[in-house]
Every structure is written in C-alpha cells, then in structure tokens.
Short mmCIF file of C-alpha atoms and ligand atoms in Angstrom, two decimals:
data_model
loop_
_atom_site.label_atom_id
_atom_site.label_comp_id
_atom_site.label_asym_id
_atom_site.label_seq_id
_atom_site.Cartn_x
_atom_site.Cartn_y
_atom_site.Cartn_z
CA MET A 1 -14.60 7.86 11.70
CA ALA A 2 -14.74 4.17 11.77
CA VAL A 3 -15.12 4.22 7.40
CA ILE A 4 -12.41 7.12 7.93
CA ALA A 5 -10.21 4.17 9.15
CA ALA A 6 -11.53 1.10 7.52
CA PHE A 7 -9.67 2.43 4.09
CA ALA A 8 -6.93 4.26 6.35
CA GLY A 9 -6.96 0.35 7.40
CA SER A 10 -6.56 -0.12 3.84
CA ALA A 11 -4.24 2.86 2.69
CA ILE A 12 -1.92 2.65 5.25
CA GLY A 13 0.38 -0.19 5.51
CA LEU A 14 3.92 -1.23 4.42
CA GLY A 15 3.22 0.73 1.64
CA ASN A 16 4.66 3.27 3.41
CA ILE A 17 6.89 1.72 6.42
CA TRP A 18 9.02 -0.37 4.04
CA ARG A 19 7.97 0.56 0.36
CA PHE A 20 7.84 4.62 0.79
CA PRO A 21 11.06 4.77 2.55
CA TYR A 22 13.41 2.33 -0.17
CA LEU A 23 12.20 4.45 -2.94
CA VAL A 24 13.29 7.97 -1.02
CA GLY A 25 16.59 6.21 -0.98
CA GLU A 26 16.23 4.70 -5.05
CA ASN A 27 15.07 8.32 -6.26
CA GLY A 28 17.10 10.47 -4.33
CA GLY A 29 15.01 12.07 -1.56
CA ALA A 30 13.42 15.17 -2.01
CA ALA A 31 12.74 15.24 -5.39
CA PHE A 32 10.46 11.97 -5.99
CA ILE A 33 8.56 13.02 -1.98
CA LEU A 34 7.82 16.06 -3.66
CA LEU A 35 6.46 13.93 -7.17
CA TYR A 36 4.31 12.21 -4.75
CA ILE A 37 3.04 14.77 -2.26
CA GLY A 38 1.75 16.39 -5.77
CA PHE A 39 0.91 13.26 -7.13
CA THR A 40 -0.78 12.23 -4.06
CA LEU A 41 -2.99 15.67 -3.57
CA PHE A 42 -3.87 16.35 -7.58
CA LEU A 43 -4.22 12.66 -9.10
CA SER A 44 -3.82 10.21 -7.26
CA LEU A 45 -6.94 12.05 -4.51
CA PRO A 46 -9.39 12.57 -7.40
CA ILE A 47 -8.70 8.85 -8.29
CA PHE A 48 -10.57 7.70 -5.13
CA LEU A 49 -13.01 10.00 -4.81
CA ALA A 50 -14.22 8.83 -8.57
CA GLU A 51 -13.11 5.25 -7.33
CA SER A 52 -15.48 5.57 -4.55
CA ALA A 53 -18.60 7.14 -6.12
CA ILE A 54 -18.83 4.23 -8.64
CA GLY A 55 -18.57 1.45 -5.62
CA ARG A 56 -21.08 3.58 -3.38
CA SER A 57 -23.76 4.33 -6.32
CA GLN A 58 -23.39 0.25 -8.31
CA GLN A 59 -23.82 -1.20 -4.63
CA VAL A 60 -21.66 -4.09 -6.06
CA ASN A 61 -18.36 -6.10 -5.76
CA CYS A 62 -16.09 -4.54 -8.46
CA ARG A 63 -16.47 -6.61 -11.34
CA ALA A 64 -19.94 -6.75 -10.73
CA ALA A 65 -20.25 -2.64 -11.16
CA VAL A 66 -17.53 -2.86 -13.71
CA SER A 67 -19.79 -4.51 -16.12
CA PHE A 68 -22.95 -2.57 -15.15
CA LEU A 69 -21.27 0.37 -16.44
CA VAL A 70 -19.72 -0.91 -19.83
CA PRO A 71 -21.76 -3.68 -21.13
CA GLY A 72 -20.03 -6.45 -22.61
CA ARG A 73 -16.50 -7.99 -23.48
CA ALA A 74 -14.11 -4.80 -22.50
CA GLY A 75 -17.43 -4.19 -19.10
CA LYS A 76 -15.67 -8.12 -18.17
CA TRP A 77 -11.91 -7.35 -18.72
CA PHE A 78 -11.32 -4.50 -17.30
CA GLY A 79 -13.41 -5.78 -14.25
CA PHE A 80 -11.49 -8.23 -13.83
CA LEU A 81 -8.62 -6.58 -13.99
CA LEU A 82 -9.83 -4.99 -10.56
CA VAL A 83 -10.87 -7.39 -9.57
CA LEU A 84 -7.00 -10.12 -10.21
CA THR A 85 -4.62 -6.42 -9.15
CA PRO A 86 -5.20 -7.04 -5.94
CA LEU A 87 -4.61 -10.47 -6.11
CA TRP A 88 -1.84 -10.09 -7.15
CA VAL A 89 -1.25 -8.14 -4.98
CA VAL A 90 -1.38 -9.84 -1.83
CA SER A 91 0.43 -13.05 -2.76
CA TYR A 92 4.14 -10.46 -3.17
CA TYR A 93 2.48 -7.70 -0.14
CA SER A 94 2.49 -10.98 2.42
CA VAL A 95 6.27 -12.04 1.20
CA VAL A 96 7.08 -8.57 3.39
CA GLY A 97 4.16 -9.01 5.08
CA GLY A 98 6.48 -12.74 6.21
CA TRP A 99 9.68 -10.66 7.19
CA SER A 100 7.21 -8.65 9.15
CA LEU A 101 6.49 -11.38 10.88
CA ASP A 102 10.40 -12.95 11.54
CA TYR A 103 10.85 -9.17 13.28
CA LEU A 104 8.06 -9.26 15.46
CA ILE A 105 9.23 -12.61 16.46
CA ARG A 106 13.07 -11.46 16.75
CA ALA A 107 11.72 -8.52 18.72
CA VAL A 108 9.44 -10.11 20.92
CA SER A 109 13.12 -12.63 21.46
CA LEU A 110 14.23 -9.59 22.68
CA ASP A 111 17.00 -9.96 19.20
CA PHE A 112 17.04 -6.70 18.61
CA VAL A 113 17.88 -5.07 22.41
CA ARG A 114 20.93 -8.67 22.51
CA SER A 115 22.44 -7.48 19.56
CA THR A 116 24.54 -5.25 18.70
CA PRO A 117 24.70 -3.43 14.42
CA GLU A 118 27.86 -5.17 14.12
CA GLN A 119 26.69 -8.53 15.21
CA LEU A 120 22.85 -7.57 13.61
CA SER A 121 23.87 -7.08 9.70
CA GLY A 122 23.93 -9.19 7.60
CA SER A 123 21.29 -10.90 9.71
CA PHE A 124 18.75 -9.89 6.93
CA GLU A 125 20.46 -11.52 3.73
CA ARG A 126 20.35 -15.02 5.94
CA PHE A 127 16.72 -14.66 6.87
CA ILE A 128 15.56 -13.90 2.98
CA SER A 129 17.64 -15.83 0.42
CA HIS A 130 17.20 -19.45 3.34
CA PRO A 131 15.74 -21.92 0.71
CA TRP A 132 12.04 -22.29 2.74
CA VAL A 133 11.96 -20.19 5.90
CA PRO A 134 10.81 -17.01 4.79
CA VAL A 135 8.51 -18.50 2.11
CA LEU A 136 6.74 -20.44 5.75
CA PHE A 137 6.39 -16.67 6.64
CA HIS A 138 5.78 -16.33 3.62
CA LEU A 139 2.54 -18.57 3.93
CA GLY A 140 1.73 -17.69 7.61
CA PHE A 141 1.70 -14.46 7.02
CA LEU A 142 -1.15 -14.85 3.87
CA GLY A 143 -2.76 -17.72 6.12
CA ALA A 144 -4.17 -15.04 8.62
CA THR A 145 -5.19 -12.36 6.23
CA ALA A 146 -7.23 -15.47 5.37
CA ALA A 147 -8.52 -16.24 8.42
CA VAL A 148 -10.06 -12.49 9.08
CA VAL A 149 -10.98 -12.90 6.14
CA ALA A 150 -12.42 -15.85 6.07
CA PHE A 151 -14.33 -13.99 9.04
CA GLY A 152 -16.27 -11.16 7.74
CA VAL A 153 -15.89 -7.88 6.43
CA LYS A 154 -17.61 -6.25 9.59
CA SER A 155 -16.55 -8.22 13.39
CA GLY A 156 -13.07 -8.47 11.08
CA ILE A 157 -11.64 -5.40 9.48
CA GLU A 158 -13.08 -2.59 11.73
CA LYS A 159 -11.87 -4.37 14.93
CA PHE A 160 -8.57 -4.43 13.74
CA CYS A 161 -8.08 -0.59 11.94
CA LYS A 162 -10.06 1.43 14.74
CA TRP A 163 -6.92 0.82 17.52
CA SER A 164 -3.82 -0.81 15.91
CA ILE A 165 -3.55 3.39 12.67
CA PRO A 166 -3.56 5.55 15.97
CA THR A 167 -0.75 3.16 17.60
CA LEU A 168 0.82 2.92 14.98
CA PHE A 169 1.08 7.08 14.67
CA ILE A 170 2.08 6.99 17.99
CA LEU A 171 4.67 4.58 17.12
CA ILE A 172 6.33 6.42 14.45
CA VAL A 173 5.95 9.88 15.92
CA LEU A 174 8.56 8.72 18.31
CA ILE A 175 10.39 6.44 16.25
CA ALA A 176 11.08 9.67 13.70
CA VAL A 177 11.88 12.00 16.92
CA TYR A 178 15.04 9.25 18.13
CA SER A 179 16.13 8.02 14.40
CA LEU A 180 17.07 12.00 13.80
CA THR A 181 18.72 12.40 17.36
CA LEU A 182 20.88 9.90 15.83
CA PRO A 183 25.14 10.78 14.73
CA GLY A 184 24.96 11.73 11.54
CA ALA A 185 21.17 11.99 10.78
CA GLY A 186 21.58 15.61 9.56
CA LYS A 187 22.75 14.30 6.82
CA GLY A 188 19.48 11.58 6.08
CA VAL A 189 17.40 14.65 6.75
CA GLU A 190 19.18 17.16 4.00
CA TYR A 191 18.82 14.26 1.67
CA LEU A 192 14.89 14.02 2.50
CA LEU A 193 14.52 18.01 1.90
CA LYS A 194 16.98 19.77 -0.30
CA PRO A 195 15.73 18.75 -3.89
CA ASP A 196 18.17 18.00 -6.33
CA PHE A 197 16.16 18.35 -9.33
CA SER A 198 19.25 16.53 -11.64
CA LYS A 199 18.57 13.31 -10.29
CA VAL A 200 14.68 13.38 -11.22
CA THR A 201 13.62 10.97 -14.79
CA ALA A 202 10.93 10.13 -16.40
CA HIS A 203 11.19 6.46 -13.99
CA THR A 204 11.06 9.17 -11.01
CA PHE A 205 8.04 10.73 -12.14
CA ILE A 206 6.55 6.77 -12.99
CA ASP A 207 7.83 5.07 -9.52
CA ALA A 208 6.04 8.93 -7.28
CA LEU A 209 3.31 7.69 -9.11
CA GLY A 210 2.34 4.60 -8.70
CA GLN A 211 3.79 4.96 -4.85
CA SER A 212 0.94 6.62 -5.35
CA PHE A 213 -1.27 5.12 -6.61
CA PHE A 214 0.14 1.69 -4.10
CA SER A 215 -0.38 3.80 -1.07
CA LEU A 216 -4.32 4.67 -1.07
CA SER A 217 -4.96 1.45 -2.87
CA LEU A 218 -5.71 2.52 -6.15
CA GLY A 219 -6.36 1.19 -9.58
CA SER A 220 -7.40 -2.21 -7.83
CA GLY A 221 -10.40 -2.45 -7.47
CA ILE A 222 -10.24 -1.86 -3.45
CA VAL A 223 -11.75 1.14 -2.85
CA ILE A 224 -15.15 0.53 -5.34
CA THR A 225 -15.52 -2.21 -3.38
CA TYR A 226 -15.56 -0.80 0.56
CA SER A 227 -17.12 2.36 -1.27
CA SER A 228 -20.06 -0.03 -2.28
CA TYR A 229 -20.24 -1.38 1.75
CA VAL A 230 -20.57 2.58 2.61
CA LYS A 231 -24.86 3.89 4.02
CA LYS A 232 -25.64 6.79 1.76
CA SER A 233 -25.56 9.15 5.09
CA GLU A 234 -21.62 9.32 4.97
CA ASN A 235 -19.59 12.15 3.09
CA LEU A 236 -17.83 10.30 0.58
CA MET A 237 -15.28 13.67 0.02
CA VAL A 238 -14.36 13.60 3.23
CA ALA A 239 -13.46 10.48 4.20
CA GLY A 240 -11.21 10.16 1.16
CA VAL A 241 -9.85 13.46 2.46
CA GLY A 242 -9.19 11.74 5.55
CA THR A 243 -7.74 9.01 3.79
CA ALA A 244 -4.93 10.38 2.00
CA LEU A 245 -3.94 12.80 4.23
CA SER A 246 -3.57 10.46 6.73
CA ASP A 247 -1.58 8.15 4.47
CA LEU A 248 0.29 11.30 3.37
CA SER A 249 1.54 12.34 6.65
CA PHE A 250 2.75 8.65 7.91
CA ALA A 251 4.68 7.99 4.95
CA LEU A 252 6.51 11.35 5.56
CA LEU A 253 6.73 9.81 8.63
CA ALA A 254 7.96 6.55 7.90
CA GLY A 255 10.80 8.26 5.82
CA PHE A 256 12.13 10.29 8.77
CA SER A 257 11.72 7.71 10.07
CA ILE A 258 13.61 5.39 8.42
CA ILE A 259 16.27 7.58 6.37
CA PRO A 260 18.41 10.07 9.03
CA ALA A 261 19.02 5.99 10.43
CA VAL A 262 19.97 4.70 7.01
CA PHE A 263 22.48 7.89 6.63
CA SER A 264 23.39 7.35 10.72
CA ALA A 265 24.23 3.54 9.91
CA GLY A 266 26.03 4.27 6.42
CA ILE A 267 23.37 1.78 4.45
CA GLU A 268 23.68 2.34 0.97
CA PRO A 269 20.33 4.66 0.55
CA GLY A 270 19.43 3.22 -2.92
CA ALA A 271 19.52 -0.63 -1.10
CA GLY A 272 16.40 -1.26 -2.39
CA PRO A 273 13.99 -3.73 -1.18
CA THR A 274 15.53 -4.92 2.25
CA LEU A 275 16.42 -1.36 3.12
CA ILE A 276 14.04 -1.03 6.55
CA PHE A 277 15.33 -4.26 7.38
CA ASP A 278 18.79 -3.37 7.34
CA THR A 279 18.36 -0.50 9.30
CA LEU A 280 15.87 -0.78 11.75
CA PRO A 281 17.86 -3.10 14.08
CA PHE A 282 20.18 -0.53 13.26
CA ILE A 283 17.40 1.57 15.25
CA PHE A 284 17.02 -0.28 18.01
CA SER A 285 20.00 -1.60 18.97
CA ASN A 286 20.82 1.13 19.05
CA LEU A 287 19.04 2.63 21.68
CA ALA A 288 19.12 -0.47 23.59
CA GLN A 289 22.98 0.70 23.80
CA HIS A 290 21.75 3.83 26.49
CA ALA A 291 17.63 2.87 27.02
CA PRO A 292 17.58 -1.65 26.95
CA ILE A 293 14.36 -1.82 28.32
CA LEU A 294 12.88 1.39 25.87
CA SER A 295 14.46 -0.09 23.45
CA ALA A 296 12.69 -3.78 23.68
CA LEU A 297 9.36 -2.06 24.81
CA ALA A 298 9.80 0.24 21.52
CA SER A 299 10.34 -3.09 18.66
CA ILE A 300 7.86 -4.93 20.15
CA LEU A 301 5.37 -2.10 20.34
CA PHE A 302 6.50 -1.14 16.22
CA PHE A 303 6.78 -4.53 14.83
CA VAL A 304 3.23 -5.91 16.47
CA ALA A 305 1.68 -2.06 15.35
CA ILE A 306 3.67 -2.70 11.73
CA PHE A 307 2.18 -6.90 11.24
CA ILE A 308 -1.51 -4.69 12.48
CA ALA A 309 -0.89 -2.06 9.43
CA ALA A 310 0.30 -5.10 6.97
CA LEU A 311 -3.19 -7.08 7.74
CA THR A 312 -5.62 -4.59 7.80
CA SER A 313 -4.11 -3.72 4.28
CA SER A 314 -3.39 -7.47 3.30
CA ILE A 315 -7.53 -8.11 4.25
CA SER A 316 -7.94 -5.37 2.22
CA LEU A 317 -6.53 -7.39 -0.86
CA LEU A 318 -8.14 -10.55 -0.22
CA GLU A 319 -11.41 -8.83 0.50
CA VAL A 320 -12.33 -8.25 -3.38
CA GLY A 321 -11.49 -10.73 -4.65
CA ILE A 322 -13.68 -12.94 -2.21
CA ALA A 323 -17.03 -10.54 -2.42
CA TYR A 324 -16.27 -11.46 -6.79
CA LEU A 325 -16.09 -15.27 -5.52
CA THR A 326 -19.43 -15.34 -3.62
CA GLU A 327 -21.18 -12.43 -4.85
CA ASP A 328 -21.09 -13.74 -8.41
CA LYS A 329 -19.34 -16.71 -8.31
CA GLY A 330 -21.91 -18.20 -5.86
CA PHE A 331 -18.74 -19.31 -2.99
CA ARG A 332 -19.52 -19.97 0.08
CA ARG A 333 -16.88 -17.51 1.95
CA GLY A 334 -15.25 -20.38 3.48
CA TRP A 335 -14.26 -21.76 0.63
CA ALA A 336 -12.84 -19.05 -1.63
CA CYS A 337 -10.59 -18.15 1.36
CA VAL A 338 -8.96 -21.88 0.60
CA LEU A 339 -8.47 -21.09 -3.04
CA LEU A 340 -6.85 -17.99 -2.63
CA PHE A 341 -4.86 -19.07 -0.28
CA VAL A 342 -3.57 -21.74 -2.65
CA LEU A 343 -3.08 -19.64 -5.80
CA CYS A 344 -1.67 -16.80 -3.72
CA GLY A 345 0.96 -18.91 -1.98
CA ALA A 346 1.87 -20.41 -4.72
CA PHE A 347 2.56 -17.04 -6.76
CA GLY A 348 4.40 -15.82 -3.75
CA THR A 349 6.21 -18.50 -3.05
CA LEU A 350 8.33 -17.48 -6.67
CA CYS A 351 8.10 -13.99 -5.42
CA SER A 352 9.63 -15.14 -2.25
CA LEU A 353 12.47 -18.03 -3.41
CA SER A 354 13.68 -14.89 -5.73
CA PHE A 355 15.72 -13.64 -2.74
CA GLY A 356 16.98 -16.59 -2.33
CA PRO A 357 17.09 -20.28 -4.93
CA LEU A 358 15.97 -17.61 -8.03
CA SER A 359 18.05 -15.11 -7.55
CA GLN A 360 19.10 -15.72 -10.95
CA ALA A 361 15.95 -15.83 -12.48
CA ARG A 362 14.72 -12.73 -14.61
CA LEU A 363 11.36 -11.58 -15.89
CA MET A 364 12.09 -8.01 -18.62
CA GLY A 365 15.31 -7.91 -16.68
CA LEU A 366 14.30 -7.91 -13.31
CA SER A 367 13.15 -10.57 -10.41
CA LEU A 368 10.61 -12.61 -10.25
CA PHE A 369 9.75 -9.93 -6.74
CA ASP A 370 10.64 -6.56 -8.72
CA PHE A 371 8.41 -7.49 -11.68
CA ALA A 372 5.02 -9.03 -9.52
CA ASP A 373 5.69 -5.95 -8.09
CA SER A 374 6.57 -3.40 -11.55
CA ALA A 375 3.56 -4.68 -13.07
CA ALA A 376 1.21 -3.94 -10.43
CA SER A 377 1.65 -0.50 -9.07
CA ASN A 378 3.35 0.80 -13.08
CA VAL A 379 0.57 -0.91 -15.50
CA PHE A 380 -2.05 -2.13 -13.90
CA MET A 381 -2.89 -0.22 -11.12
CA VAL A 382 -2.37 2.59 -13.81
CA LEU A 383 -4.99 0.84 -16.30
CA GLY A 384 -7.08 0.26 -13.51
CA SER A 385 -6.59 4.54 -12.85
CA LEU A 386 -8.15 5.06 -15.82
CA ILE A 387 -10.44 3.34 -16.71
CA SER A 388 -11.91 4.47 -12.67
CA VAL A 389 -12.22 8.15 -14.08
CA ILE A 390 -12.95 7.29 -17.58
CA LEU A 391 -16.11 5.83 -15.72
CA ALA A 392 -16.86 8.14 -13.05
CA GLY A 393 -15.61 11.66 -14.89
CA TRP A 394 -17.22 10.13 -18.66
CA VAL A 395 -20.10 7.30 -18.42
CA ILE A 396 -21.74 7.70 -14.93
CA PRO A 397 -24.08 10.71 -16.20
CA ARG A 398 -23.11 13.97 -14.01
CA SER A 399 -25.84 14.09 -11.70
CA GLU A 400 -25.44 10.53 -10.07
CA LEU A 401 -21.20 10.87 -9.51
CA PHE A 402 -22.90 14.75 -8.19
CA ARG A 403 -25.15 13.18 -5.99
CA GLU A 404 -22.47 10.05 -4.46
CA LEU A 405 -19.77 13.16 -3.35
CA THR A 406 -22.59 15.21 -2.07
CA ASN A 407 -25.06 13.51 -0.62
CA GLY A 408 -27.70 14.77 -3.14
CA GLY A 409 -26.78 18.41 -2.97
CA THR A 410 -27.18 18.07 1.37
CA GLN A 411 -23.65 18.76 1.54
CA HIS A 412 -23.24 22.32 0.12
CA ALA A 413 -18.95 22.87 0.70
CA ASN A 414 -19.06 19.47 -1.10
CA ALA A 415 -21.20 20.83 -3.61
CA ARG A 416 -19.25 23.47 -4.28
CA LEU A 417 -15.58 21.88 -5.00
CA PHE A 418 -17.99 19.52 -7.25
CA PRO A 419 -17.16 21.53 -10.72
CA ALA A 420 -13.12 21.54 -9.36
CA VAL A 421 -12.95 17.18 -8.84
CA ARG A 422 -15.08 16.70 -11.02
CA PHE A 423 -12.83 18.63 -13.59
CA LEU A 424 -10.14 16.52 -11.37
CA ILE A 425 -11.47 13.71 -12.40
CA ARG A 426 -12.43 14.01 -16.64
CA TYR A 427 -9.74 15.90 -17.86
CA VAL A 428 -6.76 16.16 -15.11
CA ALA A 429 -6.70 12.75 -14.21
CA PRO A 430 -6.73 10.65 -17.46
CA LEU A 431 -4.90 13.20 -19.20
CA GLY A 432 -1.74 13.22 -16.83
CA ILE A 433 -1.79 9.07 -16.57
CA LEU A 434 -1.31 9.35 -20.24
CA ALA A 435 1.11 11.20 -20.54
CA LEU A 436 2.80 9.44 -18.35
CA ILE A 437 1.75 5.89 -19.71
CA LEU A 438 3.16 7.49 -23.57
CA SER A 439 6.91 8.98 -20.58
CA SER A 440 7.53 5.63 -19.66
CA LEU A 441 6.79 4.21 -23.14
CA ILE A 442 9.71 6.53 -24.88
N1 LIG B 501 -2.70 0.44 0.55
C1 LIG B 501 -1.07 -0.32 0.71
C2 LIG B 501 -0.80 -0.39 1.55
O1 LIG B 501 0.11 1.06 1.15
C3 LIG B 501 -1.19 -1.53 0.69
C4 LIG B 501 -2.67 -2.33 -0.73
C5 LIG B 501 -3.99 -2.68 0.03
C6 LIG B 501 -3.15 -2.45 -1.92
N2 LIG B 501 -4.60 -2.79 -0.78
C7 LIG B 501 -3.61 -2.49 -1.87
C8 LIG B 501 -1.41 -1.59 -2.73
C9 LIG B 501 -4.09 -1.84 -3.46
C10 LIG B 501 -2.35 -1.84 -4.25
C11 LIG B 501 -3.94 -2.09 -4.54
O2 LIG B 501 0.26 -0.68 2.53
#
C-alpha cells in the first residue's frame, strides 16, 4: 500500500484535476476520454511496468541506470533527457501550483462563500495577469516543494501521500455529486458520455497520449527513480495496475466534477489552462447560496487537498534531479535543492509572466506556458517513454525483466501474464509511439 501510495502520490495531481478537464473541454469531450482510457490501459500501463522494472533491476538514479544499459554517448544523453524532463515540468507545474495556493488562501478567507458567482467572474483573469503576484505564489509553491524534498524521501513523501490522496478521493466524489445537480448540468454529462468522432483529429490523439503520459508521470525518470527505492519483495505489477487505475478513476471523477459545472455556468469548455480556476469558484459560491457552512468547509478542504496533491507530484518531479545531483555529482541534498529551486524558479517565472506582461511572446505559435507544456508532454515524455520501452523490451535480458515483474516467478498470476505484458512492451508500445510521432509530424 505504501508503494502504491507513493506512486499514486506522484501520478495524482494537477494533471488529473487541472489538466485533464481542460483538455477534455478543448478536444470535444467523450471521444477524447475514450482515447485517453485506451492509451492508459494499453500503452501507458506497459510503459509504467517497463520503467519500474528498469528502476528496480538497476537500483540507481535514472541517468545512471540508462547509461549502464546503453554504454557511451547515447546512453548519457538519453539519461540526461530523463533527468531534464521533470525539471522542465516542475518549472511550469509550480506556476499552476501557485494558483492553487492562491485559491487555498481565498477559500480560507471565505472569498468564495461571501461573493456571488457574478462577482467572482473575471477575478482569476485579474490575478494571473498581475505583473508579480502570481510569480510570488509560483516561487512559494516551488520553495515548499524544495523544502519537503530537502528533508529526504521517506520522512517527507510517504507522510504526505498517506492521508492526502484518500481525502482528495472522498472530496472529489462529493463535488462530482453536487456538480451533477446544478441546473443545466445534463448538457455537460452528455458532452462527457456521447462521443462525437467528427471532432477527432491527429491532434486529439497526441493530446490524449500526452495526457496519459503526463498523468502517470511517464517518460521522465520518475517511475525509474521511485522504483529503484522499492524492495525486491514488492509486486511491481500490482503496484502498476493499482497506480494506473487510481489515476484513471481520479481523472474521470475530476471530469465529472468540472465539466457539468462548466456547462451550468455557461463557461466556454475550450477555455484552456484556466478552465478549472474559473469553474470551481462558481461551484462553491453556488453551493454557498443554500449551504454557506458546507460550502466553506468543502472549499477549504478541497483546496487543501489539491494543494497537497500538487505538492506530492512536484516533490516527485524535483526528486529525480536531486537523486542525480546527489548520487552522481556528489552534491549535498540541501545545496542540490537550492540550485534547482533557482533554475526552475527562473524558468517558471517566464511561464507565469506569459499570462501577464509576456502575453505577446510566442514560441512556435504558442505562449511560453503552452509551449513549455506541450514540449514536455508531447515531445520529451514521448521520447523518454520510447527509450524506456526499448530498454526494457530489447536491451534488458528477458530473464531479468521476468525476474522483476514476477518476483523471480514466485507471483504465479504475474508469470502467466508476463508473455502478454512483454509483447505490449516490446512491440505494441514502441510501434504505437512511433506511429503517433509520425502522424504528428505529418
Ligand atoms: N503526474 C502528475 C500529475 O498528474 C504530474 C507529474 C509528476 C509529472 N511527475 C511527473 C508529469 C513527471 C510529467 C512527468 O499531476
């Protein structure tokens, strides 16, 4: 349970609550969800197992593991990519983490309960376009992450995950139930359940795959690094399936909490990264009109839980770079945290400013924030996952993969599934990823 909790702590985060609902809204609803579920079960889960087998068999940080498996220059660069991706992600992830910190403070000061939905509309826009306030929140969130990581893996991460994830699960179910009773919510439910395949393009596929990788923290050294800490007696397949199913169900619950409320509030579903931050105040201030105390309690608990969920994910993002700097470069843990705080803080500041003073800046036609996000999930993580499945399927000997995924054959159910899992890792995942890369290039 502790292993699943730590993996799920990395997997469940803003990716489920913030990113999934807005991508559903941008990509037309149910068809995107179906693709996302299919990718998660048939591509991402095998990739997760591939990465965890690599991590546990090598028992070192991801860069060292990869250069051990692929000697020479190429191995160094592959390993470096796996370290760089999470650091890249944590830079802009903590921008959104900062937004959730702001919302936590607003919930505690009863802002959502005291204001009407009309008064709240536009307030988020004013906040993120401010020249320095959101930057401060971003640095505050990143600083909190670095502080937890500085105290070490076991005492920091496990304690956080053990209670925050179950709390969040209960709250999101309650919010979904309430959201479904809002007037006009039926249109949102229809949007979530009735696929409209005419809206599906190559881009929908790429977004669904990228989201599936992002949400399970794949292709970025995290699963490899965490698995290097997992005991040989633990069952990696059970951990993988448990993590994927909890992550998937969490994303779906978030979709059912947010999208019906989006339709009820008359918000544009394709609004992009700001979607949930416009929708949640609407939900809570609506609830406050008939049940102010319940709304106050629910909003405070909810934003505390989101904040913790975001923090457990950002901890995992930072941990990869810390493992690299301390194990390979001889850094002390504290100094490694300071260094990465400065680097990621600076890059994240640019991403944060792209909602305000730098809103005109464009890279490949995208704002800095959107560029950072799509480069990570649609390029870096896709390449990282491809490297992982090739290593696990073609470089590591079959006997070693078998030993890790079945605990030396002692887990009989795993041993029976092993040929199918290896087939997915060896053929389906690499070919699927390649097909998607090609289609996106075309
Ligand atoms: N999976 C996390 C979420 O859904 C975010 C995350 C953690 C992540 N580690 C990652 C994303 C590694 C990409 C790569 O919020």
